[in-house]
PDB file of C-alpha atoms in Angstrom:
ATOM      1  CA  ASN A   8     121.477  89.977  67.007  1.00  0.00           C
ATOM      2  CA  ILE A   9     124.637  92.094  67.298  1.00  0.00           C
ATOM      3  CA  ARG A  10     126.533  92.921  70.468  1.00  0.00           C
ATOM      4  CA  VAL A  11     129.534  95.257  70.681  1.00  0.00           C
ATOM      5  CA  CYS A  12     131.936  95.045  73.605  1.00  0.00           C
ATOM      6  CA  CYS A  13     135.039  97.133  74.294  1.00  0.00           C
ATOM      7  CA  ARG A  14     138.121  95.766  76.054  1.00  0.00           C
ATOM      8  CA  PHE A  15     140.978  97.883  77.395  1.00  0.00           C
ATOM      9  CA  ARG A  16     144.479  96.481  77.591  1.00  0.00           C
ATOM     10  CA  PRO A  17     146.805  97.610  80.415  1.00  0.00           C
ATOM     11  CA  LEU A  18     148.594 100.918  79.852  1.00  0.00           C
ATOM     12  CA  ASN A  19     152.031 100.561  78.275  1.00  0.00           C
ATOM     13  CA  ASP A  20     155.194 102.329  79.469  1.00  0.00           C
ATOM     14  CA  HIS A  21     154.813 105.192  77.000  1.00  0.00           C
ATOM     15  CA  GLU A  22     151.255 105.869  78.164  1.00  0.00           C
ATOM     16  CA  LYS A  23     152.289 105.716  81.808  1.00  0.00           C
ATOM     17  CA  ASP A  24     155.068 108.228  81.150  1.00  0.00           C
ATOM     18  CA  GLU A  25     152.436 110.594  79.744  1.00  0.00           C
ATOM     19  CA  GLU A  26     150.295 109.953  82.862  1.00  0.00           C
ATOM     20  CA  ALA A  27     147.428 108.577  80.779  1.00  0.00           C
ATOM     21  CA  LYS A  28     144.434 107.143  82.636  1.00  0.00           C
ATOM     22  CA  LEU A  29     141.484 104.956  81.750  1.00  0.00           C
ATOM     23  CA  ASN A  30     138.216 106.881  81.960  1.00  0.00           C
ATOM     24  CA  ILE A  31     135.404 104.355  82.351  1.00  0.00           C
ATOM     25  CA  SER A  32     132.336 105.794  84.032  1.00  0.00           C
ATOM     26  CA  ASN A  33     130.288 102.581  84.264  1.00  0.00           C
ATOM     27  CA  SER A  34     129.855  99.141  82.739  1.00  0.00           C
ATOM     28  CA  ASN A  35     128.803 100.249  79.256  1.00  0.00           C
ATOM     29  CA  HIS A  36     129.595 103.950  78.844  1.00  0.00           C
ATOM     30  CA  LEU A  37     132.779 105.749  77.785  1.00  0.00           C
ATOM     31  CA  SER A  38     133.323 109.483  77.956  1.00  0.00           C
ATOM     32  CA  PHE A  39     136.269 111.351  76.452  1.00  0.00           C
ATOM     33  CA  SER A  40     137.077 114.976  77.224  1.00  0.00           C
ATOM     34  CA  SER A  41     138.174 116.678  74.019  1.00  0.00           C
ATOM     35  CA  ASP A  42     140.144 119.854  73.397  1.00  0.00           C
ATOM     36  CA  LEU A  43     140.261 119.229  69.640  1.00  0.00           C
ATOM     37  CA  LYS A  44     139.835 122.345  67.530  1.00  0.00           C
ATOM     38  CA  GLN A  45     138.253 120.462  64.647  1.00  0.00           C
ATOM     39  CA  VAL A  46     136.810 116.968  64.277  1.00  0.00           C
ATOM     40  CA  THR A  47     135.593 115.313  61.089  1.00  0.00           C
ATOM     41  CA  ILE A  48     132.449 113.206  61.370  1.00  0.00           C
ATOM     42  CA  ILE A  49     130.157 111.373  58.969  1.00  0.00           C
ATOM     43  CA  ASN A  50     126.460 112.102  59.427  1.00  0.00           C
ATOM     44  CA  LYS A  51     123.509 109.842  58.644  1.00  0.00           C
ATOM     45  CA  THR A  52     123.483 110.880  54.992  1.00  0.00           C
ATOM     46  CA  HIS A  53     127.190 110.007  54.691  1.00  0.00           C
ATOM     47  CA  HIS A  54     128.278 113.590  54.079  1.00  0.00           C
ATOM     48  CA  MET A  55     131.442 114.862  55.708  1.00  0.00           C
ATOM     49  CA  GLU A  56     130.917 117.648  58.231  1.00  0.00           C
ATOM     50  CA  GLN A  57     133.312 119.745  60.273  1.00  0.00           C
ATOM     51  CA  MET A  58     132.701 120.406  63.970  1.00  0.00           C
ATOM     52  CA  SER A  59     134.748 123.357  65.156  1.00  0.00           C
ATOM     53  CA  HIS A  60     135.741 124.255  68.718  1.00  0.00           C
ATOM     54  CA  LEU A  61     134.619 120.948  70.169  1.00  0.00           C
ATOM     55  CA  ASN A  62     135.104 121.269  73.917  1.00  0.00           C
ATOM     56  CA  ASP A  63     132.343 118.977  75.167  1.00  0.00           C
ATOM     57  CA  LYS A  64     132.740 115.368  76.140  1.00  0.00           C
ATOM     58  CA  ILE A  65     132.495 112.679  73.457  1.00  0.00           C
ATOM     59  CA  ASN A  66     130.312 109.778  74.624  1.00  0.00           C
ATOM     60  CA  PHE A  67     130.203 106.174  73.484  1.00  0.00           C
ATOM     61  CA  ASN A  68     127.865 103.394  74.628  1.00  0.00           C
ATOM     62  CA  TYR A  69     128.639  99.665  74.348  1.00  0.00           C
ATOM     63  CA  ASP A  70     126.880  96.477  75.380  1.00  0.00           C
ATOM     64  CA  ASN A  71     129.762  95.824  77.748  1.00  0.00           C
ATOM     65  CA  ILE A  72     133.082  97.382  78.698  1.00  0.00           C
ATOM     66  CA  LEU A  73     135.952  95.301  80.061  1.00  0.00           C
ATOM     67  CA  ASN A  74     138.923  97.038  81.643  1.00  0.00           C
ATOM     68  CA  ASP A  75     142.474  95.863  82.260  1.00  0.00           C
ATOM     69  CA  ASN A  76     141.412  94.107  85.476  1.00  0.00           C
ATOM     70  CA  HIS A  77     139.144  91.655  83.665  1.00  0.00           C
ATOM     71  CA  SER A  78     140.630  88.213  83.031  1.00  0.00           C
ATOM     72  CA  GLN A  79     140.408  86.108  79.875  1.00  0.00           C
ATOM     73  CA  ALA A  80     137.651  84.109  81.584  1.00  0.00           C
ATOM     74  CA  ASP A  81     135.737  87.335  82.332  1.00  0.00           C
ATOM     75  CA  VAL A  82     135.984  88.384  78.689  1.00  0.00           C
ATOM     76  CA  PHE A  83     134.662  85.014  77.498  1.00  0.00           C
ATOM     77  CA  HIS A  84     131.808  85.077  80.015  1.00  0.00           C
ATOM     78  CA  ASN A  85     130.714  88.576  78.990  1.00  0.00           C
ATOM     79  CA  THR A  86     131.056  88.220  75.223  1.00  0.00           C
ATOM     80  CA  ALA A  87     130.885  84.691  73.829  1.00  0.00           C
ATOM     81  CA  GLU A  88     129.577  82.231  76.409  1.00  0.00           C
ATOM     82  CA  ASN A  89     125.905  82.592  75.462  1.00  0.00           C
ATOM     83  CA  LEU A  90     126.596  82.238  71.721  1.00  0.00           C
ATOM     84  CA  ILE A  91     127.288  78.494  71.826  1.00  0.00           C
ATOM     85  CA  ASP A  92     123.729  77.169  72.281  1.00  0.00           C
ATOM     86  CA  PRO A  93     122.368  78.795  69.061  1.00  0.00           C
ATOM     87  CA  LEU A  94     124.908  76.770  67.061  1.00  0.00           C
ATOM     88  CA  PHE A  95     123.125  73.564  67.997  1.00  0.00           C
ATOM     89  CA  GLU A  96     119.860  75.004  66.681  1.00  0.00           C
ATOM     90  CA  GLY A  97     121.409  75.564  63.258  1.00  0.00           C
ATOM     91  CA  TYR A  98     122.238  79.270  63.555  1.00  0.00           C
ATOM     92  CA  ASN A  99     125.451  80.866  62.284  1.00  0.00           C
ATOM     93  CA  VAL A 100     127.525  82.782  64.836  1.00  0.00           C
ATOM     94  CA  THR A 101     130.449  85.165  64.280  1.00  0.00           C
ATOM     95  CA  ILE A 102     132.823  86.608  66.882  1.00  0.00           C
ATOM     96  CA  PHE A 103     135.597  88.978  65.837  1.00  0.00           C
ATOM     97  CA  ALA A 104     138.145  91.291  67.431  1.00  0.00           C
ATOM     98  CA  TYR A 105     138.834  94.676  65.838  1.00  0.00           C
ATOM     99  CA  GLY A 106     141.328  97.347  66.829  1.00  0.00           C
ATOM    100  CA  GLN A 107     144.641  98.962  66.048  1.00  0.00           C
ATOM    101  CA  THR A 108     148.042  97.303  66.247  1.00  0.00           C
ATOM    102  CA  GLY A 109     149.073  96.397  69.784  1.00  0.00           C
ATOM    103  CA  SER A 110     145.576  96.660  71.267  1.00  0.00           C
ATOM    104  CA  GLY A 111     145.493  92.959  72.233  1.00  0.00           C
ATOM    105  CA  LYS A 112     143.283  91.336  69.577  1.00  0.00           C
ATOM    106  CA  THR A 113     145.321  88.142  69.194  1.00  0.00           C
ATOM    107  CA  HIS A 114     145.750  87.886  72.976  1.00  0.00           C
ATOM    108  CA  THR A 115     141.964  88.220  73.425  1.00  0.00           C
ATOM    109  CA  MET A 116     141.012  85.774  70.679  1.00  0.00           C
ATOM    110  CA  MET A 117     143.773  83.200  71.064  1.00  0.00           C
ATOM    111  CA  GLY A 118     145.951  83.908  74.076  1.00  0.00           C
ATOM    112  CA  PRO A 119     148.886  81.792  75.292  1.00  0.00           C
ATOM    113  CA  GLU A 120     148.469  78.132  76.193  1.00  0.00           C
ATOM    114  CA  SER A 121     148.658  79.024  79.887  1.00  0.00           C
ATOM    115  CA  ASN A 122     145.906  81.659  79.597  1.00  0.00           C
ATOM    116  CA  PRO A 123     143.750  80.838  76.552  1.00  0.00           C
ATOM    117  CA  GLY A 124     141.474  83.338  74.868  1.00  0.00           C
ATOM    118  CA  ILE A 125     137.974  83.263  73.393  1.00  0.00           C
ATOM    119  CA  MET A 126     138.701  80.787  70.586  1.00  0.00           C
ATOM    120  CA  VAL A 127     139.934  78.017  72.873  1.00  0.00           C
ATOM    121  CA  ARG A 128     137.316  78.647  75.560  1.00  0.00           C
ATOM    122  CA  VAL A 129     134.474  78.604  73.026  1.00  0.00           C
ATOM    123  CA  MET A 130     135.674  75.292  71.615  1.00  0.00           C
ATOM    124  CA  SER A 131     136.058  73.733  75.076  1.00  0.00           C
ATOM    125  CA  ASP A 132     132.486  74.700  75.976  1.00  0.00           C
ATOM    126  CA  LEU A 133     131.238  73.522  72.584  1.00  0.00           C
ATOM    127  CA  PHE A 134     132.662  70.016  73.054  1.00  0.00           C
ATOM    128  CA  LEU A 135     131.362  69.899  76.631  1.00  0.00           C
ATOM    129  CA  THR A 136     127.855  70.734  75.343  1.00  0.00           C
ATOM    130  CA  CYS A 137     128.191  68.071  72.632  1.00  0.00           C
ATOM    131  CA  LYS A 138     129.062  65.477  75.265  1.00  0.00           C
ATOM    132  CA  GLU A 139     126.186  66.427  77.554  1.00  0.00           C
ATOM    133  CA  ASN A 140     123.592  66.572  74.758  1.00  0.00           C
ATOM    134  CA  SER A 141     124.735  63.257  73.292  1.00  0.00           C
ATOM    135  CA  LYS A 142     123.801  61.537  76.557  1.00  0.00           C
ATOM    136  CA  SER A 143     120.527  63.341  77.290  1.00  0.00           C
ATOM    137  CA  LEU A 144     119.090  64.060  73.818  1.00  0.00           C
ATOM    138  CA  CYS A 145     120.313  61.068  71.779  1.00  0.00           C
ATOM    139  CA  VAL A 146     122.044  63.291  69.266  1.00  0.00           C
ATOM    140  CA  ASN A 147     125.261  62.657  67.342  1.00  0.00           C
ATOM    141  CA  TYR A 148     127.598  65.555  66.626  1.00  0.00           C
ATOM    142  CA  LYS A 149     130.292  66.123  64.043  1.00  0.00           C
ATOM    143  CA  VAL A 150     132.622  69.100  64.507  1.00  0.00           C
ATOM    144  CA  THR A 151     134.815  70.133  61.571  1.00  0.00           C
ATOM    145  CA  VAL A 152     137.473  72.851  61.852  1.00  0.00           C
ATOM    146  CA  SER A 153     139.329  74.947  59.269  1.00  0.00           C
ATOM    147  CA  PHE A 154     141.800  77.791  59.822  1.00  0.00           C
ATOM    148  CA  LEU A 155     142.831  80.330  57.186  1.00  0.00           C
ATOM    149  CA  GLU A 156     144.311  83.785  56.820  1.00  0.00           C
ATOM    150  CA  VAL A 157     143.510  86.601  54.426  1.00  0.00           C
ATOM    151  CA  TYR A 158     146.612  88.637  53.608  1.00  0.00           C
ATOM    152  CA  ASN A 159     146.803  91.184  50.778  1.00  0.00           C
ATOM    153  CA  GLU A 160     143.460  89.799  49.588  1.00  0.00           C
ATOM    154  CA  ASN A 161     144.947  86.311  49.193  1.00  0.00           C
ATOM    155  CA  ILE A 162     143.654  83.295  51.131  1.00  0.00           C
ATOM    156  CA  ARG A 163     146.137  80.896  52.736  1.00  0.00           C
ATOM    157  CA  ASP A 164     145.405  77.604  54.470  1.00  0.00           C
ATOM    158  CA  LEU A 165     147.008  77.660  57.937  1.00  0.00           C
ATOM    159  CA  LEU A 166     146.476  73.937  58.565  1.00  0.00           C
ATOM    160  CA  ASN A 167     148.041  72.438  55.451  1.00  0.00           C
ATOM    161  CA  ASN A 168     150.992  70.109  55.835  1.00  0.00           C
ATOM    162  CA  ASN A 169     153.170  71.300  52.972  1.00  0.00           C
ATOM    163  CA  THR A 170     156.743  70.304  53.761  1.00  0.00           C
ATOM    164  CA  ASP A 171     158.421  72.259  50.962  1.00  0.00           C
ATOM    165  CA  GLY A 172     157.778  75.612  52.647  1.00  0.00           C
ATOM    166  CA  THR A 173     155.430  76.857  49.936  1.00  0.00           C
ATOM    167  CA  ASP A 174     151.772  77.766  50.268  1.00  0.00           C
ATOM    168  CA  GLU A 175     149.441  78.109  47.359  1.00  0.00           C
ATOM    169  CA  TYR A 176     146.635  80.652  47.468  1.00  0.00           C
ATOM    170  CA  LEU A 177     143.082  79.336  47.598  1.00  0.00           C
ATOM    171  CA  ASP A 178     139.986  80.543  45.750  1.00  0.00           C
ATOM    172  CA  LEU A 179     136.703  81.675  47.239  1.00  0.00           C
ATOM    173  CA  ARG A 180     133.812  80.084  45.332  1.00  0.00           C
ATOM    174  CA  GLU A 181     130.031  80.088  45.489  1.00  0.00           C
ATOM    175  CA  ASP A 182     128.480  76.700  46.187  1.00  0.00           C
ATOM    176  CA  PRO A 183     124.754  76.422  45.288  1.00  0.00           C
ATOM    177  CA  ILE A 184     124.040  74.558  48.528  1.00  0.00           C
ATOM    178  CA  LYS A 185     126.705  75.624  51.041  1.00  0.00           C
ATOM    179  CA  GLY A 186     127.091  79.220  49.880  1.00  0.00           C
ATOM    180  CA  PRO A 187     130.590  80.792  49.816  1.00  0.00           C
ATOM    181  CA  VAL A 188     133.304  78.156  50.306  1.00  0.00           C
ATOM    182  CA  VAL A 189     137.100  78.157  50.120  1.00  0.00           C
ATOM    183  CA  ALA A 190     138.107  75.567  47.542  1.00  0.00           C
ATOM    184  CA  GLY A 191     140.743  73.123  48.789  1.00  0.00           C
ATOM    185  CA  ILE A 192     140.765  74.276  52.407  1.00  0.00           C
ATOM    186  CA  THR A 193     141.971  71.700  54.953  1.00  0.00           C
ATOM    187  CA  GLU A 194     139.085  70.523  57.161  1.00  0.00           C
ATOM    188  CA  VAL A 195     139.895  68.593  60.316  1.00  0.00           C
ATOM    189  CA  GLU A 196     137.311  66.646  62.315  1.00  0.00           C
ATOM    190  CA  ALA A 197     138.014  67.552  65.942  1.00  0.00           C
ATOM    191  CA  ASN A 198     136.927  65.815  69.134  1.00  0.00           C
ATOM    192  CA  SER A 199     138.251  67.983  71.971  1.00  0.00           C
ATOM    193  CA  GLY A 200     139.141  71.531  72.911  1.00  0.00           C
ATOM    194  CA  ASN A 201     142.812  70.575  73.399  1.00  0.00           C
ATOM    195  CA  GLU A 202     142.947  69.246  69.850  1.00  0.00           C
ATOM    196  CA  VAL A 203     141.608  72.545  68.516  1.00  0.00           C
ATOM    197  CA  MET A 204     144.039  74.509  70.691  1.00  0.00           C
ATOM    198  CA  ASN A 205     146.955  72.577  69.129  1.00  0.00           C
ATOM    199  CA  LEU A 206     145.587  73.320  65.657  1.00  0.00           C
ATOM    200  CA  LEU A 207     145.254  77.003  66.517  1.00  0.00           C
ATOM    201  CA  HIS A 208     148.825  77.367  67.728  1.00  0.00           C
ATOM    202  CA  LYS A 209     150.098  75.396  64.735  1.00  0.00           C
ATOM    203  CA  GLY A 210     148.208  77.692  62.360  1.00  0.00           C
ATOM    204  CA  ASN A 211     149.023  80.905  64.211  1.00  0.00           C
ATOM    205  CA  SER A 212     152.751  80.193  63.910  1.00  0.00           C
ATOM    206  CA  LYS A 213     152.332  80.348  60.118  1.00  0.00           C
ATOM    207  CA  ARG A 214     150.543  83.721  60.039  1.00  0.00           C
ATOM    208  CA  SER A 215     152.066  86.683  58.236  1.00  0.00           C
ATOM    209  CA  GLN A 216     153.745  89.030  60.701  1.00  0.00           C
ATOM    210  CA  ALA A 217     155.717  92.261  60.473  1.00  0.00           C
ATOM    211  CA  ALA A 218     157.135  94.777  62.927  1.00  0.00           C
ATOM    212  CA  THR A 219     155.323  98.072  63.398  1.00  0.00           C
ATOM    213  CA  ALA A 220     156.018 101.063  65.604  1.00  0.00           C
ATOM    214  CA  ALA A 221     153.404  99.775  68.064  1.00  0.00           C
ATOM    215  CA  ASN A 222     154.033  96.035  67.905  1.00  0.00           C
ATOM    216  CA  GLU A 223     157.184  94.116  66.926  1.00  0.00           C
ATOM    217  CA  VAL A 224     155.230  90.939  66.118  1.00  0.00           C
ATOM    218  CA  SER A 225     152.077  92.471  64.693  1.00  0.00           C
ATOM    219  CA  SER A 226     149.726  90.100  62.878  1.00  0.00           C
ATOM    220  CA  ARG A 227     149.302  91.625  59.433  1.00  0.00           C
ATOM    221  CA  SER A 228     146.573  89.235  58.267  1.00  0.00           C
ATOM    222  CA  HIS A 229     142.981  88.393  59.142  1.00  0.00           C
ATOM    223  CA  ALA A 230     142.840  84.923  60.748  1.00  0.00           C
ATOM    224  CA  VAL A 231     139.545  83.030  60.423  1.00  0.00           C
ATOM    225  CA  LEU A 232     138.774  79.883  62.414  1.00  0.00           C
ATOM    226  CA  GLN A 233     135.593  78.291  61.054  1.00  0.00           C
ATOM    227  CA  VAL A 234     133.806  75.529  62.927  1.00  0.00           C
ATOM    228  CA  LEU A 235     130.990  73.521  61.340  1.00  0.00           C
ATOM    229  CA  VAL A 236     128.703  71.781  63.845  1.00  0.00           C
ATOM    230  CA  GLU A 237     126.412  69.052  62.466  1.00  0.00           C
ATOM    231  CA  CYS A 238     123.680  67.715  64.770  1.00  0.00           C
ATOM    232  CA  ARG A 239     122.061  64.428  63.722  1.00  0.00           C
ATOM    233  CA  ASP A 240     119.160  62.792  65.577  1.00  0.00           C
ATOM    234  CA  ARG A 241     119.952  59.189  66.595  1.00  0.00           C
ATOM    235  CA  ALA A 242     116.273  58.233  66.804  1.00  0.00           C
ATOM    236  CA  PRO A 243     115.224  55.721  64.111  1.00  0.00           C
ATOM    237  CA  GLY A 244     113.164  57.031  61.210  1.00  0.00           C
ATOM    238  CA  THR A 245     112.793  57.079  57.458  1.00  0.00           C
ATOM    239  CA  SER A 246     114.890  60.257  57.214  1.00  0.00           C
ATOM    240  CA  ASP A 247     117.496  61.952  59.370  1.00  0.00           C
ATOM    241  CA  ALA A 248     116.945  65.422  60.750  1.00  0.00           C
ATOM    242  CA  ILE A 249     120.237  67.342  60.525  1.00  0.00           C
ATOM    243  CA  LYS A 250     120.950  70.821  61.849  1.00  0.00           C
ATOM    244  CA  VAL A 251     124.101  72.583  60.743  1.00  0.00           C
ATOM    245  CA  GLY A 252     125.514  75.689  62.458  1.00  0.00           C
ATOM    246  CA  LYS A 253     128.654  77.562  61.470  1.00  0.00           C
ATOM    247  CA  LEU A 254     130.857  79.354  63.996  1.00  0.00           C
ATOM    248  CA  SER A 255     133.349  81.918  62.682  1.00  0.00           C
ATOM    249  CA  LEU A 256     136.033  83.190  65.068  1.00  0.00           C
ATOM    250  CA  ILE A 257     138.046  86.020  63.522  1.00  0.00           C
ATOM    251  CA  ASP A 258     141.202  87.800  64.646  1.00  0.00           C
ATOM    252  CA  LEU A 259     141.368  90.831  62.363  1.00  0.00           C
ATOM    253  CA  ALA A 260     144.587  92.503  61.277  1.00  0.00           C
ATOM    254  CA  GLY A 261     145.535  95.731  63.024  1.00  0.00           C
ATOM    255  CA  SER A 262     143.942  98.905  61.722  1.00  0.00           C
ATOM    256  CA  GLU A 263     146.386 101.787  61.479  1.00  0.00           C
ATOM    257  CA  ARG A 264     144.394 104.691  60.109  1.00  0.00           C
ATOM    258  CA  ALA A 265     141.991 105.535  62.906  1.00  0.00           C
ATOM    259  CA  ALA A 266     140.898 108.716  61.139  1.00  0.00           C
TER     260      ALA A 266
END
């Protein structure tokens, strides 16, 4: 139920000056040569251990590894494309990008309008599937979108239309039927991928940003796009059968303390 993929951004000028190179041995394996004198690890019992004189290679295995030659379309195809169908069966799906500042999380999840990322591509495929299923399976769909950020443990609505320049913080509450919900969040019923893309860029422009040593426009907040997909059977009957799936697309804030 969980897949982990690793994407490498292109080397920056500083890394090129140091003659750094990507070391990818195959499609799902990474190997790092280490000359570290001491490395701290956490073992299965969560106790800290010290490994001295570590000269061997450090190996990591992933479900998929994408290098700097892979396009945005390649990333979508290898990570998120097959996660759309379960939504229509009532399953919840979460896709998130994690990594340090400047590693390309926002580019991967959102991307520019000319080269959209996972969020936009997922929504385009979702609406295409809705259209196809509506014709063949006699099913009606309702797609509702919300977009928020979590910054300093406060929740802000990125789709509100406040004109006074102020944003009030929202509360996370437990609903007996829906589970955890954000009270007062703006929910927009969307009908196309382009509509969602416009909402994303509107919301992303309101995210909290700050300059760091690695990224002058670093996103300092977690951005969460939540999509609720309701499937209702159009066939006549005494009661309607409704399936509800929730898609969460998350662009996490940069992590600075890799240790």
